[in-house]
mmCIF file of C-alpha atoms in Angstrom:
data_model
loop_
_atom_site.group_PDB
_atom_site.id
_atom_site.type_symbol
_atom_site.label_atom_id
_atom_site.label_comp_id
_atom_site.label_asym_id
_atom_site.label_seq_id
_atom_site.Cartn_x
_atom_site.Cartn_y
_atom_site.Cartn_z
ATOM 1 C CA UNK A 1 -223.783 -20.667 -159.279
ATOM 2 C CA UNK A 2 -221.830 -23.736 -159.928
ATOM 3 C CA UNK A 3 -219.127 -24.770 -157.172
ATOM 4 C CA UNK A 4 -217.298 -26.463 -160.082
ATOM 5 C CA UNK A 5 -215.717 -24.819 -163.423
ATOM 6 C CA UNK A 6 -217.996 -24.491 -166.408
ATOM 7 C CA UNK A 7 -217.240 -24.622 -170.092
ATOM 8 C CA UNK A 8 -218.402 -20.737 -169.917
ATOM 9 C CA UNK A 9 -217.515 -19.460 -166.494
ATOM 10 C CA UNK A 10 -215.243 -20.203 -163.818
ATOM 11 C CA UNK A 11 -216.901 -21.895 -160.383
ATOM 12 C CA UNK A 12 -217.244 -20.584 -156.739
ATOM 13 C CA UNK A 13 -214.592 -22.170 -155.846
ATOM 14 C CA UNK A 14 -212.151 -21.111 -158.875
ATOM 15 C CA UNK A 15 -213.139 -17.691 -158.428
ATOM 16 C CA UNK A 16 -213.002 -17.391 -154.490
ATOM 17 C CA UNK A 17 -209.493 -18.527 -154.726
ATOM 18 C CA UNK A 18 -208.581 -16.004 -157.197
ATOM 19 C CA UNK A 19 -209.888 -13.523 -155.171
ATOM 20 C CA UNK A 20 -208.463 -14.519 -151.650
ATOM 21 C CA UNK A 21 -205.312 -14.679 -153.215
ATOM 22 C CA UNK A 22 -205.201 -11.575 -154.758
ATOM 23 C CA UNK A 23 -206.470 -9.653 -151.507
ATOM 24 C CA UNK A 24 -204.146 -11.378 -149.633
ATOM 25 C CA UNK A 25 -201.343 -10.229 -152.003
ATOM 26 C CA UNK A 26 -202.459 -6.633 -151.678
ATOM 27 C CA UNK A 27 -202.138 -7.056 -147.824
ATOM 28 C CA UNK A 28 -198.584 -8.982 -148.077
ATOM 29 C CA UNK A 29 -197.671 -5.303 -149.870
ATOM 30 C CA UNK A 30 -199.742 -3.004 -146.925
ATOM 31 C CA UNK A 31 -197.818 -5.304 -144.458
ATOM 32 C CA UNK A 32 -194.553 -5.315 -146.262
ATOM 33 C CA UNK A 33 -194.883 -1.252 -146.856
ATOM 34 C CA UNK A 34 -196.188 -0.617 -143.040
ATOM 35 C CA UNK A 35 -193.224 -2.719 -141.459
ATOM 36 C CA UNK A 36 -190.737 -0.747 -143.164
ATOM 37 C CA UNK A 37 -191.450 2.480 -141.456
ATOM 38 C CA UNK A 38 -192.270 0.793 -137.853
ATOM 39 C CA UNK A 39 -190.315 1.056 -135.038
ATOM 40 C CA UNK A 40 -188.051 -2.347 -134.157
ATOM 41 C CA UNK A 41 -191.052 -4.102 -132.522
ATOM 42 C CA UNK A 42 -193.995 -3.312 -134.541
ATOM 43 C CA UNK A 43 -191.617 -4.257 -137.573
ATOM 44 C CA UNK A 44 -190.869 -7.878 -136.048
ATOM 45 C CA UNK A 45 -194.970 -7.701 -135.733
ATOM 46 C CA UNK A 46 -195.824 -7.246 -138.891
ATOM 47 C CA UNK A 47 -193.423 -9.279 -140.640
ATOM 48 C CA UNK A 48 -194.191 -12.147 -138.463
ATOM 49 C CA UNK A 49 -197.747 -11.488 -140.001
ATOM 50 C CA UNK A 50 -196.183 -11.264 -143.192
ATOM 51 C CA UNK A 51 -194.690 -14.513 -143.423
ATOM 52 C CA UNK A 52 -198.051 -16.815 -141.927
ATOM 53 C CA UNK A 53 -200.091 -14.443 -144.718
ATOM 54 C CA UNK A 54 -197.355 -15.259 -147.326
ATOM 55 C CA UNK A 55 -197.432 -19.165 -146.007
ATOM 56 C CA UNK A 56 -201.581 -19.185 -146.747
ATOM 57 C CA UNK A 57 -200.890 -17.631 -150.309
ATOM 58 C CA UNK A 58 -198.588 -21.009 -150.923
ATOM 59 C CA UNK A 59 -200.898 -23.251 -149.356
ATOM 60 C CA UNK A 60 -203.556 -21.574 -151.157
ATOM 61 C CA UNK A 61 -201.394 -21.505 -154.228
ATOM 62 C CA UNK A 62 -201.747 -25.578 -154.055
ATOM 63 C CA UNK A 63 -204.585 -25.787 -153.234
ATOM 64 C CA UNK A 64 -205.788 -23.638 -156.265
ATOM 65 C CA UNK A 65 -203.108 -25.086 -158.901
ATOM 66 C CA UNK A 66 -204.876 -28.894 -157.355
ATOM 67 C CA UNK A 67 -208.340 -27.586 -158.213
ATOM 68 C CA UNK A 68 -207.017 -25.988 -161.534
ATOM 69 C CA UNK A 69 -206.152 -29.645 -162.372
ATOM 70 C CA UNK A 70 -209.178 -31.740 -161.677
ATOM 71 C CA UNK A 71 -211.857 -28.793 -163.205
ATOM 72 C CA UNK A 72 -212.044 -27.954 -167.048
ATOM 73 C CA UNK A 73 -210.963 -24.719 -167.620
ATOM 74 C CA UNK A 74 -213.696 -22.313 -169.477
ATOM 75 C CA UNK A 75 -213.227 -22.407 -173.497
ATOM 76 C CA UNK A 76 -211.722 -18.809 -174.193
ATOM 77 C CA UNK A 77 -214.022 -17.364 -176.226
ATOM 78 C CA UNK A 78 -213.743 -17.292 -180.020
ATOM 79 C CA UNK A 79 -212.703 -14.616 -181.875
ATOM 80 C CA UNK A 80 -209.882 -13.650 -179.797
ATOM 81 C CA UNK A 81 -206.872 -13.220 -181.558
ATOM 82 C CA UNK A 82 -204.288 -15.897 -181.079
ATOM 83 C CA UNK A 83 -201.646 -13.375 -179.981
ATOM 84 C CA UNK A 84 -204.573 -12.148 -176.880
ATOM 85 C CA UNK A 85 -204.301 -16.096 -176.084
ATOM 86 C CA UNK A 86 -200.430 -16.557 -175.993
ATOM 87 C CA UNK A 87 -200.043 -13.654 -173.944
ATOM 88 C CA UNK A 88 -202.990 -14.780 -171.562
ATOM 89 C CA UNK A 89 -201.158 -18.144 -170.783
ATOM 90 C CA UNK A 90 -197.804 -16.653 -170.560
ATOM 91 C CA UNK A 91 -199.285 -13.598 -167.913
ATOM 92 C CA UNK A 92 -200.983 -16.503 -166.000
ATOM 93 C CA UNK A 93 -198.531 -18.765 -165.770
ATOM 94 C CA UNK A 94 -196.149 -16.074 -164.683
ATOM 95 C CA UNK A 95 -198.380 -14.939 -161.914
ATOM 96 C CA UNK A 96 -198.693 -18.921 -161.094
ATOM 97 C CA UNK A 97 -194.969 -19.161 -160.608
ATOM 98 C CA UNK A 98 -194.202 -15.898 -159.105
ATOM 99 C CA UNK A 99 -197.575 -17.068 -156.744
ATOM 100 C CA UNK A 100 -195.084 -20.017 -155.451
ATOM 101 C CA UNK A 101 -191.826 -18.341 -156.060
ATOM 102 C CA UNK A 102 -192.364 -15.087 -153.410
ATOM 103 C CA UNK A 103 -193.081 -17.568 -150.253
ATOM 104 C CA UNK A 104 -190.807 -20.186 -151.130
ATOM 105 C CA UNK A 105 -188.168 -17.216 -151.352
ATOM 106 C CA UNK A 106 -189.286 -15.776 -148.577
ATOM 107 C CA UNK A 107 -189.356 -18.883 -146.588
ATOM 108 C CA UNK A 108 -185.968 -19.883 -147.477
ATOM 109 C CA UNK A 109 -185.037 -15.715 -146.746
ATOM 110 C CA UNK A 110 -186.362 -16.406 -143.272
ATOM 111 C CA UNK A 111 -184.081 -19.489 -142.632
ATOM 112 C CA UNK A 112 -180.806 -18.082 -144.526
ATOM 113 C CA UNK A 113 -181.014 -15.410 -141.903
ATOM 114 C CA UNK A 114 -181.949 -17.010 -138.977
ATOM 115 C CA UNK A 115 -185.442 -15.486 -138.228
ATOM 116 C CA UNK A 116 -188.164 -18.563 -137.938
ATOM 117 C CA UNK A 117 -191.152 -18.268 -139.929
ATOM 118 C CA UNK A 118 -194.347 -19.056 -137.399
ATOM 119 C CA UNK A 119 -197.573 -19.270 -138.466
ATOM 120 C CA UNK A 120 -199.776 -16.926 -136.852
ATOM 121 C CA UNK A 121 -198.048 -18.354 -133.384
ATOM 122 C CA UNK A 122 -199.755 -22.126 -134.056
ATOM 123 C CA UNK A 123 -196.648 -23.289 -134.872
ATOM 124 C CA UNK A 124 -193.137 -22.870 -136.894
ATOM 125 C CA UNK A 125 -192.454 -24.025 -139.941
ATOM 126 C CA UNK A 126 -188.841 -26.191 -140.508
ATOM 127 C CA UNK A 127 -185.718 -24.159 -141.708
ATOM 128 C CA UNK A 128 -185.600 -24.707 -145.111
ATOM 129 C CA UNK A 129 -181.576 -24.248 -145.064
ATOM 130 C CA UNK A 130 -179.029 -23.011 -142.498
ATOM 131 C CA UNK A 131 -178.000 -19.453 -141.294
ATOM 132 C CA UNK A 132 -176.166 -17.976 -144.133
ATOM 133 C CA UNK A 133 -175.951 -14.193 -143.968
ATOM 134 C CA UNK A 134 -175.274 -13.495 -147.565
ATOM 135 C CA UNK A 135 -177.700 -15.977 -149.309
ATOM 136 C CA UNK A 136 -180.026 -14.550 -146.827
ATOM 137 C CA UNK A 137 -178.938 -11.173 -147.648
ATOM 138 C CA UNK A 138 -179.040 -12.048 -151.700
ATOM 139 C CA UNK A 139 -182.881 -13.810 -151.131
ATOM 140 C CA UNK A 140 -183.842 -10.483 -149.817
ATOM 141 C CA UNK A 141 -182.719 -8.876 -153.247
ATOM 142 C CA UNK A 142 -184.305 -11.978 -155.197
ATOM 143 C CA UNK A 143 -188.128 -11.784 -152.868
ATOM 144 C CA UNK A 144 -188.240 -7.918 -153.153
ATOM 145 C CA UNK A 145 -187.790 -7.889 -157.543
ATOM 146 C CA UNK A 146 -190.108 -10.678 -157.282
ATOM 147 C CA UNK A 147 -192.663 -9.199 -155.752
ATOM 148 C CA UNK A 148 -191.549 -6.259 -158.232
ATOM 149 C CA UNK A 149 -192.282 -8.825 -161.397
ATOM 150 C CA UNK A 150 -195.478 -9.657 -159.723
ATOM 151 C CA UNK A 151 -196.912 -6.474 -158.811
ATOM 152 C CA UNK A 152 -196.201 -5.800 -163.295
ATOM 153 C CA UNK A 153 -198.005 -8.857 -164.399
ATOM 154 C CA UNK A 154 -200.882 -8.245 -161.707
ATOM 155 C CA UNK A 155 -200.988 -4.922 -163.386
ATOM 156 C CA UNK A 156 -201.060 -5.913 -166.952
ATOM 157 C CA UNK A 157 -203.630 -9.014 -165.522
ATOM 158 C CA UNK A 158 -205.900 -6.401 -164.749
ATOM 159 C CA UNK A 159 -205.406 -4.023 -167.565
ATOM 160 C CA UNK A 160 -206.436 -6.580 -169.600
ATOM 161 C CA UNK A 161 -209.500 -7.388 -167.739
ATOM 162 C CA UNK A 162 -211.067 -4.148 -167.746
ATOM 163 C CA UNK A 163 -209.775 -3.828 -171.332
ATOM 164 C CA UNK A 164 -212.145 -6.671 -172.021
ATOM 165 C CA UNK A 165 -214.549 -5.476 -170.235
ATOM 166 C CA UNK A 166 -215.153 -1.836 -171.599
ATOM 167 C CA UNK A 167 -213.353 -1.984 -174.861
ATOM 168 C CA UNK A 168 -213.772 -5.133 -176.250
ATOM 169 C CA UNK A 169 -217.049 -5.576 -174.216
ATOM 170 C CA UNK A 170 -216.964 -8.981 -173.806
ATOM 171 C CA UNK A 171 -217.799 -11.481 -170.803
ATOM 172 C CA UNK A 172 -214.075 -12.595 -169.867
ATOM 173 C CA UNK A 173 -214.004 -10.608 -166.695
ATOM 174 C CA UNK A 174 -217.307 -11.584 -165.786
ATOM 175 C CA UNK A 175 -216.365 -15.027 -166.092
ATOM 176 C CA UNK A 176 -214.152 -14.722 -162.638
ATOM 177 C CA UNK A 177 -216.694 -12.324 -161.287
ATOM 178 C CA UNK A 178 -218.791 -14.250 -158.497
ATOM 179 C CA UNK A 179 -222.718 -14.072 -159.580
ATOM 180 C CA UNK A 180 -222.122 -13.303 -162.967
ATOM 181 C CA UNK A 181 -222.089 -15.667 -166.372
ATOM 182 C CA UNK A 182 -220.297 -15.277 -169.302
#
């Protein structure tokens, strides 16, 4: 297994980072779901947890978008239809931005209303603007039907995948699975 990209497959490190990211975006949604039926001090628990594990999903997010720039990305195989292509860019790119947009909202949430964002207790990160109730109040609106947006294109990201995999029956989902080749 290569650590690096290939022009067939996707590295270790390319595919570990897809995958911690997207297990850490199922837990922001456990946490998320969890806090809203806790009682007042449990929910100031696990939304404190929710912002440090939505801070490591951007700093992840950069660090994978970095790698993503200095690695080749895999040729997509030929024969796909051009349509299959456009739509594959456009569903990644979306879940790149809405990857970047749900922290930054969230962070930004978290200082419109007042409520610091710590991460896991080591420290806390700056206010990113000052108390305003109702920009905090609208962010809330703004971070919940992103999440919304994202938890769509992860579904169609998938779809797609296992699509691939059983219909089609060809090697893109084994390109990001660790182990495997395409």
């Amino acid at each position: 297994m290569h650590l690096r990209n290939t022009e067939t497959s996707f590295g270790l490190v390319s595919q570990l980072l897809h995958w911690l990211i997207a297990a850490l975006v199922l837990w922001q949604f456990v946490l998320a779901q969890l806090a809203g039926n806790a009682s007042l001090f449990e929910r100031l628990v696990l939304l404190g947890r929710h912002k440090s594990v939505g801070m490591t999903i951007l700093m992840l997010a950069v660090v994978r978008l970095l790698w993503k720039l200095v690695n080749p990305r895999p040729v997509i195989l030929p024969g796909l239809p051009r349509y299959h292509r456009a739509l594959a860019r456009l569903s990644h790119g979306l879940m790149y931005a809405l990857i970047f947009a749900l922290p930054l909202t969230g962070w930004l949430m978290s200082s419109a209303l007042n409520t610091p964002v710590s991460y896991f207790g080591f420290f806390t990160w700056p206010d990113l603007v000052e108390p305003q109730q109702e920009l905090g109040d609208l962010l809330a609106l703004v971070h919940a039907y992103l999440f919304m947006l994202l938890a769509g294109t992860i579904a169609v990201h998938a779809s797609a995948a296992l699509f691939h995999h059983f219909v089609v029956k060809d090697s893109v989902l084994r390109g990001m699975l660790p182990g495997m080749n395409r």
